[in-house]
Short mmCIF file of C-alpha atoms in Angstrom, two decimals:
data_model
loop_
_atom_site.label_atom_id
_atom_site.label_comp_id
_atom_site.label_asym_id
_atom_site.label_seq_id
_atom_site.Cartn_x
_atom_site.Cartn_y
_atom_site.Cartn_z
CA MET A 1 121.37 5.30 85.89
CA LYS A 2 118.35 5.22 83.80
CA LYS A 3 117.51 1.42 84.80
CA ILE A 4 118.31 2.22 88.31
CA LEU A 5 115.72 4.77 88.29
CA ILE A 6 113.24 2.80 86.57
CA SER A 7 113.55 0.14 88.97
CA LEU A 8 113.61 2.10 91.73
CA MET A 9 110.08 3.58 90.64
CA ILE A 10 108.67 -0.25 89.99
CA ILE A 11 109.72 -0.68 93.88
CA ILE A 12 108.07 2.23 94.81
CA PHE A 13 105.15 1.60 92.74
CA PHE A 14 104.99 -1.76 93.97
CA ILE A 15 105.37 -0.75 97.83
CA PHE A 16 102.48 1.99 97.47
CA SER A 17 100.56 -0.94 95.61
CA VAL A 18 100.81 -3.13 98.35
CA ILE A 19 100.26 -0.67 101.17
CA LEU A 20 97.01 0.32 99.50
CA THR A 21 95.81 -3.19 98.79
CA THR A 22 96.52 -3.86 102.36
CA LEU A 23 94.61 -0.74 103.94
CA SER A 24 91.47 -1.24 101.36
CA THR A 25 91.09 -4.73 102.72
CA ILE A 26 92.79 -6.38 105.65
CA GLY A 27 93.68 -3.09 107.34
CA ILE A 28 96.35 -2.34 109.75
CA GLU A 29 95.81 -3.06 113.25
CA THR A 30 95.85 -0.37 116.04
CA LYS A 31 94.79 0.53 119.49
CA LYS A 32 96.68 4.04 119.19
CA PHE A 33 92.73 5.61 118.22
CA ASN A 34 90.82 3.31 120.72
CA LYS A 35 90.61 6.16 123.36
CA LEU A 36 90.22 9.17 120.45
CA VAL A 37 87.09 7.35 118.90
CA SER A 38 85.38 6.04 122.65
CA ASN A 39 85.91 9.79 123.71
CA ARG A 40 84.46 11.38 120.70
CA ILE A 41 81.22 9.01 120.00
CA ASN A 42 80.40 9.07 123.86
CA GLN A 43 80.49 13.23 123.18
CA ILE A 44 78.04 13.04 120.48
CA ASN A 45 75.74 12.24 123.38
CA THR A 46 76.57 11.48 127.07
CA ASN A 47 73.98 8.69 127.18
CA ILE A 48 76.12 6.84 124.78
CA ASN A 49 78.71 4.12 126.39
CA LEU A 50 81.29 2.30 123.60
CA LYS A 51 84.07 0.12 124.43
CA LEU A 52 86.76 -1.00 121.70
CA ASP A 53 89.02 -3.82 121.38
CA ILE A 54 90.63 -3.86 118.39
CA ILE A 55 90.57 -1.15 115.39
CA LYS A 56 91.67 -1.44 112.15
CA PHE A 57 92.87 1.64 110.28
CA LYS A 58 91.74 1.05 106.49
CA ILE A 59 90.94 3.47 103.31
CA ASP A 60 88.00 3.81 101.34
CA ILE A 61 88.98 3.94 97.94
CA LYS A 62 85.46 4.65 96.46
CA ASN A 63 85.74 7.94 98.31
CA LEU A 64 89.37 8.83 99.11
CA SER A 65 89.20 8.58 102.36
CA LEU A 66 90.56 7.01 105.73
CA PHE A 67 88.61 5.35 108.47
CA LEU A 68 88.64 3.19 111.58
CA GLU A 69 86.72 0.01 111.54
CA THR A 70 86.22 -2.12 114.75
CA ILE A 71 83.87 -5.23 114.48
CA ASN A 72 81.30 -6.35 117.70
CA PRO A 73 82.04 -3.26 119.61
CA THR A 74 80.32 -2.75 123.33
CA PHE A 75 77.52 -0.48 122.52
CA SER A 76 74.80 0.51 124.94
CA PHE A 77 72.60 3.57 125.21
CA LYS A 78 71.42 4.89 128.92
CA ASN A 79 72.59 1.24 130.00
CA ILE A 80 70.63 -0.64 127.28
CA ASP A 81 72.82 -2.78 124.78
CA VAL A 82 72.67 -1.96 121.62
CA PRO A 83 73.43 -4.90 119.12
CA VAL A 84 76.34 -3.07 116.86
CA SER A 85 78.10 -5.60 114.46
CA ASN A 86 80.44 -2.63 112.62
CA ILE A 87 81.55 0.58 113.22
CA LYS A 88 83.12 2.77 110.87
CA VAL A 89 84.81 6.24 111.83
CA TYR A 90 85.84 8.72 109.17
CA VAL A 91 88.81 10.90 109.96
CA ASP A 92 90.17 13.69 108.18
CA PHE A 93 93.60 12.98 106.63
CA LYS A 94 94.98 16.32 107.01
CA SER A 95 94.04 16.23 111.02
CA ILE A 96 96.11 12.97 111.44
CA ILE A 97 99.07 14.83 109.66
CA LYS A 98 98.72 17.81 112.45
CA GLN A 99 98.65 15.00 115.26
CA GLU A 100 95.00 16.67 116.01
CA PRO A 101 92.58 13.89 114.54
CA GLN A 102 89.21 15.28 113.38
CA ILE A 103 85.90 12.97 113.12
CA LYS A 104 83.91 13.64 109.94
CA LYS A 105 81.51 10.74 109.99
CA VAL A 106 80.80 7.64 112.02
CA ASN A 107 79.19 4.69 110.27
CA LEU A 108 77.41 2.27 112.44
CA ILE A 109 75.92 -1.00 111.19
CA LEU A 110 73.32 -2.78 113.65
CA ASN A 111 72.53 -6.65 113.95
CA GLN A 112 68.82 -7.46 113.42
CA ILE A 113 66.67 -5.86 116.23
CA ASN A 114 63.60 -7.36 116.92
CA ILE A 115 60.33 -5.35 118.06
CA ASN A 116 61.05 -6.04 122.09
CA GLN A 117 64.80 -4.42 121.65
CA ALA A 118 63.30 -1.65 119.96
CA LYS A 119 60.74 -1.13 122.87
CA GLU A 120 63.33 -0.90 125.36
CA LEU A 121 65.04 1.69 123.25
CA SER A 122 61.95 4.17 122.95
CA PHE A 123 61.23 5.13 126.04
CA PHE A 124 64.02 7.90 125.18
CA PHE A 125 62.40 8.71 122.30
CA LYS A 126 60.02 11.77 121.48
CA PRO A 127 57.31 12.47 121.06
CA SER A 128 55.49 10.59 123.58
CA ASN A 129 52.65 9.50 121.29
CA PHE A 130 55.26 7.32 119.33
CA ASN A 131 56.69 6.02 122.38
CA SER A 132 52.67 4.69 123.09
CA PHE A 133 52.14 3.40 119.64
CA LEU A 134 55.53 1.47 119.40
CA ASN A 135 54.91 -0.20 123.06
CA ASN A 136 51.03 -0.70 122.72
CA LYS A 137 50.20 -1.40 118.88
CA ILE A 138 53.60 -2.88 117.38
CA LYS A 139 53.12 -6.76 118.28
CA ASP A 140 56.07 -8.03 116.41
CA GLY A 141 58.84 -7.08 113.64
CA LYS A 142 62.41 -7.33 112.74
CA LEU A 143 64.73 -4.19 112.16
CA ASP A 144 67.84 -4.16 110.33
CA THR A 145 69.33 -0.23 109.70
CA GLU A 146 72.82 1.24 109.02
CA ILE A 147 73.36 4.59 110.67
CA GLU A 148 75.68 7.58 109.47
CA VAL A 149 76.14 10.43 111.87
CA PHE A 150 77.94 13.38 110.14
CA LEU A 151 79.87 15.73 112.96
CA ASN A 152 81.17 19.37 112.30
CA ASN A 153 84.30 20.63 113.42
CA LYS A 154 83.32 20.99 117.29
CA ASN A 155 82.21 17.10 117.25
CA GLN A 156 78.36 18.44 117.08
CA LEU A 157 75.96 16.36 115.52
CA ARG A 158 75.64 18.35 112.28
CA ASP A 159 73.33 15.73 110.56
CA PHE A 160 72.51 11.84 110.28
CA ILE A 161 70.93 9.40 107.70
CA ALA A 162 69.04 6.02 108.97
CA LYS A 163 68.37 3.59 106.16
CA GLY A 164 67.49 0.09 106.41
CA THR A 165 64.66 -2.73 105.83
CA VAL A 166 61.53 -3.71 108.18
CA ASN A 167 60.33 -7.62 107.84
CA ASP A 168 57.45 -9.33 109.32
CA LEU A 169 55.57 -6.27 110.83
CA GLU A 170 52.86 -7.03 112.93
CA ILE A 171 50.37 -3.65 114.39
CA ASP A 172 46.87 -3.99 116.17
CA ILE A 173 44.97 -0.95 114.45
CA ILE A 174 41.88 -1.10 116.24
CA ASP A 175 40.00 -3.80 117.95
CA ASN A 176 40.31 -7.03 116.19
CA LEU A 177 41.92 -5.72 112.91
CA LYS A 178 45.85 -6.85 112.49
CA ILE A 179 48.17 -5.47 109.93
CA GLN A 180 50.37 -8.58 109.24
CA LYS A 181 53.08 -9.32 106.82
CA THR A 182 54.09 -6.35 106.48
CA LYS A 183 57.51 -4.94 104.99
CA PHE A 184 59.32 -1.89 103.64
CA SER A 185 62.69 -0.12 103.40
CA PHE A 186 63.27 3.36 104.68
CA LEU A 187 65.51 6.30 104.74
CA ALA A 188 65.52 9.18 107.17
CA ASP A 189 67.55 12.46 108.23
CA LYS A 190 67.01 15.30 110.76
CA LYS A 191 64.29 16.56 108.10
CA ASP A 192 62.50 13.74 106.33
CA VAL A 193 61.51 10.13 106.29
CA LEU A 194 61.15 8.20 103.30
CA ILE A 195 59.21 4.86 103.70
CA LYS A 196 58.86 2.77 100.28
CA ASN A 197 57.96 -0.84 98.71
CA ILE A 198 55.16 -0.92 101.69
CA PHE A 199 53.71 -4.63 101.43
CA SER A 200 51.26 -5.45 103.98
CA GLU A 201 47.78 -7.28 104.43
CA THR A 202 44.90 -7.98 106.81
CA ASP A 203 41.75 -9.41 106.67
CA ILE A 204 40.06 -7.13 104.58
CA PHE A 205 42.81 -5.61 102.26
CA LYS A 206 46.37 -5.80 101.08
CA ILE A 207 48.62 -2.51 100.62
CA ILE A 208 50.76 -3.19 97.42
CA ASP A 209 53.89 -1.07 96.10
CA GLY A 210 53.12 1.54 98.77
CA ASP A 211 55.11 4.74 99.80
CA LEU A 212 54.92 7.10 102.72
CA LYS A 213 57.24 10.72 103.09
CA ILE A 214 56.86 12.23 106.71
CA LYS A 215 58.54 15.67 106.70
CA LEU A 216 59.56 16.81 110.25
CA GLU A 217 60.44 20.33 109.72
CA PRO A 218 58.99 23.01 110.09
CA GLU A 219 56.25 21.24 110.62
CA ILE A 220 54.75 17.43 110.63
CA GLN A 221 53.49 16.18 107.10
CA LEU A 222 52.69 12.72 106.18
CA GLU A 223 52.57 11.97 102.29
CA SER A 224 51.43 8.65 100.54
CA ASN A 225 50.56 6.73 97.57
CA PHE A 226 49.72 3.32 97.75
CA GLN A 227 47.57 0.59 95.92
CA THR A 228 44.58 -1.37 97.82
CA ASN A 229 43.22 -4.96 96.93
CA LEU A 230 40.07 -4.72 99.23
CA LEU A 231 37.72 -7.95 99.75
CA PHE A 232 35.16 -7.81 102.15
CA LYS A 233 32.73 -10.45 102.90
CA ASP A 234 29.61 -10.77 105.51
CA LYS A 235 31.62 -12.72 108.03
CA PHE A 236 33.81 -9.97 108.77
CA LYS A 237 31.06 -7.77 110.60
CA ASN A 238 31.28 -9.65 113.76
CA LYS A 239 34.90 -10.39 113.50
CA ILE A 240 35.91 -7.10 113.11
CA ASP A 241 34.07 -4.77 116.05
CA PHE A 242 34.80 -1.07 114.80
CA LEU A 243 33.02 -1.86 111.51
CA LYS A 244 29.87 -1.96 113.82
CA ASN A 245 29.82 2.02 114.15
CA PHE A 246 29.23 2.29 110.47
CA GLU A 247 25.70 1.97 109.51
CA PHE A 248 26.04 1.66 105.94
CA ILE A 249 28.34 -1.32 106.37
CA LYS A 250 25.27 -3.54 107.68
CA ASN A 251 24.17 -3.42 104.31
CA ILE A 252 27.07 -4.67 102.29
CA SER A 253 27.44 -8.60 102.25
CA PHE A 254 30.13 -8.22 99.82
CA PHE A 255 33.09 -5.84 98.54
CA GLU A 256 35.83 -6.37 96.02
CA ALA A 257 37.83 -3.44 94.48
CA GLU A 258 41.38 -2.70 93.23
CA LEU A 259 42.16 1.10 94.17
CA ASN A 260 44.80 3.65 93.71
CA ASN A 261 45.23 5.80 96.87
CA SER A 262 47.12 9.18 98.09
CA PHE A 263 46.77 10.94 101.02
CA THR A 264 48.04 14.11 102.88
CA LEU A 265 47.89 14.75 106.61
CA LYS A 266 49.39 18.17 108.02
CA PHE A 267 49.28 18.84 111.56
CA ASP A 268 50.10 21.55 113.70
CA LYS A 269 52.64 21.94 116.74
CA THR A 270 50.47 19.92 119.22
CA PHE A 271 50.28 17.17 116.46
CA LYS A 272 46.63 18.05 116.09
CA VAL A 273 45.44 17.81 111.93
CA LYS A 274 44.83 20.87 110.62
CA LYS A 275 44.21 19.91 106.92
CA TYR A 276 43.83 16.58 104.70
CA THR A 277 43.14 15.07 101.26
CA PHE A 278 42.56 11.65 100.32
CA GLU A 279 42.11 10.50 96.74
CA SER A 280 41.27 6.87 95.30
CA SER A 281 40.24 5.55 92.24
CA GLY A 282 39.75 2.47 90.49
CA GLU A 283 37.61 -0.39 89.73
CA LEU A 284 34.65 -2.24 91.85
CA SER A 285 34.48 -5.77 90.96
CA SER A 286 31.57 -6.28 92.77
CA VAL A 287 29.27 -5.01 95.38
CA ILE A 288 26.36 -6.43 96.92
CA PHE A 289 23.75 -4.45 99.17
CA ASP A 290 21.17 -6.28 101.22
CA ILE A 291 18.39 -4.03 101.85
CA ASN A 292 16.53 -4.54 105.32
CA PRO A 293 13.19 -6.10 104.74
CA LYS A 294 11.53 -4.02 107.34
CA SER A 295 12.76 -0.68 105.46
CA LYS A 296 10.20 1.12 103.51
CA ASN A 297 10.82 2.59 100.01
CA ASN A 298 8.70 4.88 98.06
CA LEU A 299 10.26 5.20 94.80
CA PHE A 300 9.72 1.84 93.70
CA THR A 301 6.67 -0.42 93.50
CA LYS A 302 8.07 -3.53 93.51
CA LYS A 303 9.96 -4.73 97.09
CA ILE A 304 13.81 -4.94 96.38
CA ASN A 305 15.89 -7.29 98.64
CA ARG A 306 19.25 -7.02 97.25
CA VAL A 307 21.51 -4.24 94.87
CA ASN A 308 24.48 -5.70 92.89
CA ILE A 309 27.06 -3.31 91.59
CA ILE A 310 29.68 -4.92 89.04
CA ASN A 311 32.70 -3.50 86.88
CA SER A 312 32.07 -0.11 88.10
CA LYS A 313 34.92 3.06 88.24
CA ILE A 314 34.97 4.84 91.27
CA LYS A 315 36.60 8.22 92.00
CA MET A 316 36.69 9.64 95.91
CA ASP A 317 37.96 13.27 96.78
CA ILE A 318 37.93 13.69 100.40
CA ASN A 319 39.58 16.68 101.97
CA SER A 320 39.32 19.39 104.96
CA LYS A 321 36.84 21.63 102.91
CA LYS A 322 34.53 18.76 101.06
CA ASN A 323 33.93 15.53 99.68
CA GLU A 324 33.28 14.07 96.46
CA VAL A 325 32.39 10.59 95.18
CA ALA A 326 31.58 9.66 91.55
CA ILE A 327 30.52 6.11 90.55
CA SER A 328 29.61 4.88 87.24
CA GLY A 329 28.92 1.42 85.88
CA LYS A 330 26.25 -1.51 85.76
CA TYR A 331 23.82 -2.28 88.55
CA ALA A 332 21.33 -5.04 88.67
CA ILE A 333 18.49 -5.43 91.02
CA GLU A 334 17.11 -8.44 89.69
CA LYS A 335 19.71 -11.14 89.27
CA ASP A 336 21.81 -11.03 85.78
CA ASN A 337 19.65 -8.02 84.46
CA PHE A 338 22.26 -5.75 84.64
CA LEU A 339 21.65 -1.95 83.76
CA ASN A 340 24.10 1.34 83.75
CA PHE A 341 24.03 3.77 86.28
CA ASN A 342 25.97 7.15 87.07
CA LEU A 343 26.52 8.48 90.50
CA LYS A 344 27.81 12.08 91.70
CA ALA A 345 27.95 13.12 95.28
CA ILE A 346 28.89 16.27 96.91
CA PHE A 347 28.83 16.48 100.96
CA ASN A 348 30.28 18.92 103.71
CA ASN A 349 29.10 19.48 106.97
CA ARG A 350 26.85 21.73 106.02
CA THR A 351 24.96 19.92 102.62
CA SER A 352 24.88 17.26 100.59
CA LYS A 353 24.29 17.14 96.90
CA ALA A 354 23.63 13.82 94.93
CA GLN A 355 22.73 13.32 91.13
CA ILE A 356 22.01 9.62 90.31
CA LYS A 357 20.98 8.49 86.64
CA LEU A 358 19.71 4.76 86.51
#
């Protein structure tokens, strides 16, 4: 009798292992849940249209949950095709026993989307100024993303998580200045958007290892930290139109620096900036100022054509109330004759104060 029980237990264990292995790998094909999945997902948003062919019933061993999986379904939003490669629908086990299946989570994995496909979908997004930016400023890019949608007992959207990567992003900032070769990873839900590992470059600067956090509730707030390598040459003045608006740029013929930066922007409900801070610190490797030969200066008895700054530390603190700049290092009026200097400046809308030691 004992041998029979042991044999029976081994057989049961073997059958259970085979079923578990099958459900966790290959799955069991079924069409029983096709209508349920389509109807429930369409209920999340009436603009969604989902058509399924074959569904596989599987088990997620890691999370001990059952899910339905389909590959390459027909998925559209407001009659625009969305390239979905995989959909997983996680169902409550107890609800299946009661024959009233309840969906807990929907996982969508999208095929790579190019910028033109994203622009087609952007017309239905809010706010409208985001749509304008996407359609007018972003010229190229590729998006890989996965979206998890969480539902409540009434099949209503409770929350979502979107994650993925963006590569080869190209943006027209202003005039002839373009951000190119941009890449980053992102994670977003209803309240926050986190962008990490940002790399980007223009003709003037590179952004290395940046991050950006966007808080969406109760009001929009942006926080960012990033490192920049700047290399400005005289030839960029005529190439980039917006630089002509800054008088002091006209006197700079060369600028090379490595800076660590951070900023915070807070917006009101109308998307107007109500508070901001910007901090930057690092090293100025070389800065060359060309002095206008027509300008007059009563401080020096000798005519100055050029000022060169090297190996200098800079720290800036710019915010809604006041701005502070501190620079210390070496300067030269004559070639290769470098002396120490220290500059501190504080200014706001009403007053300006500066202290310089040469």
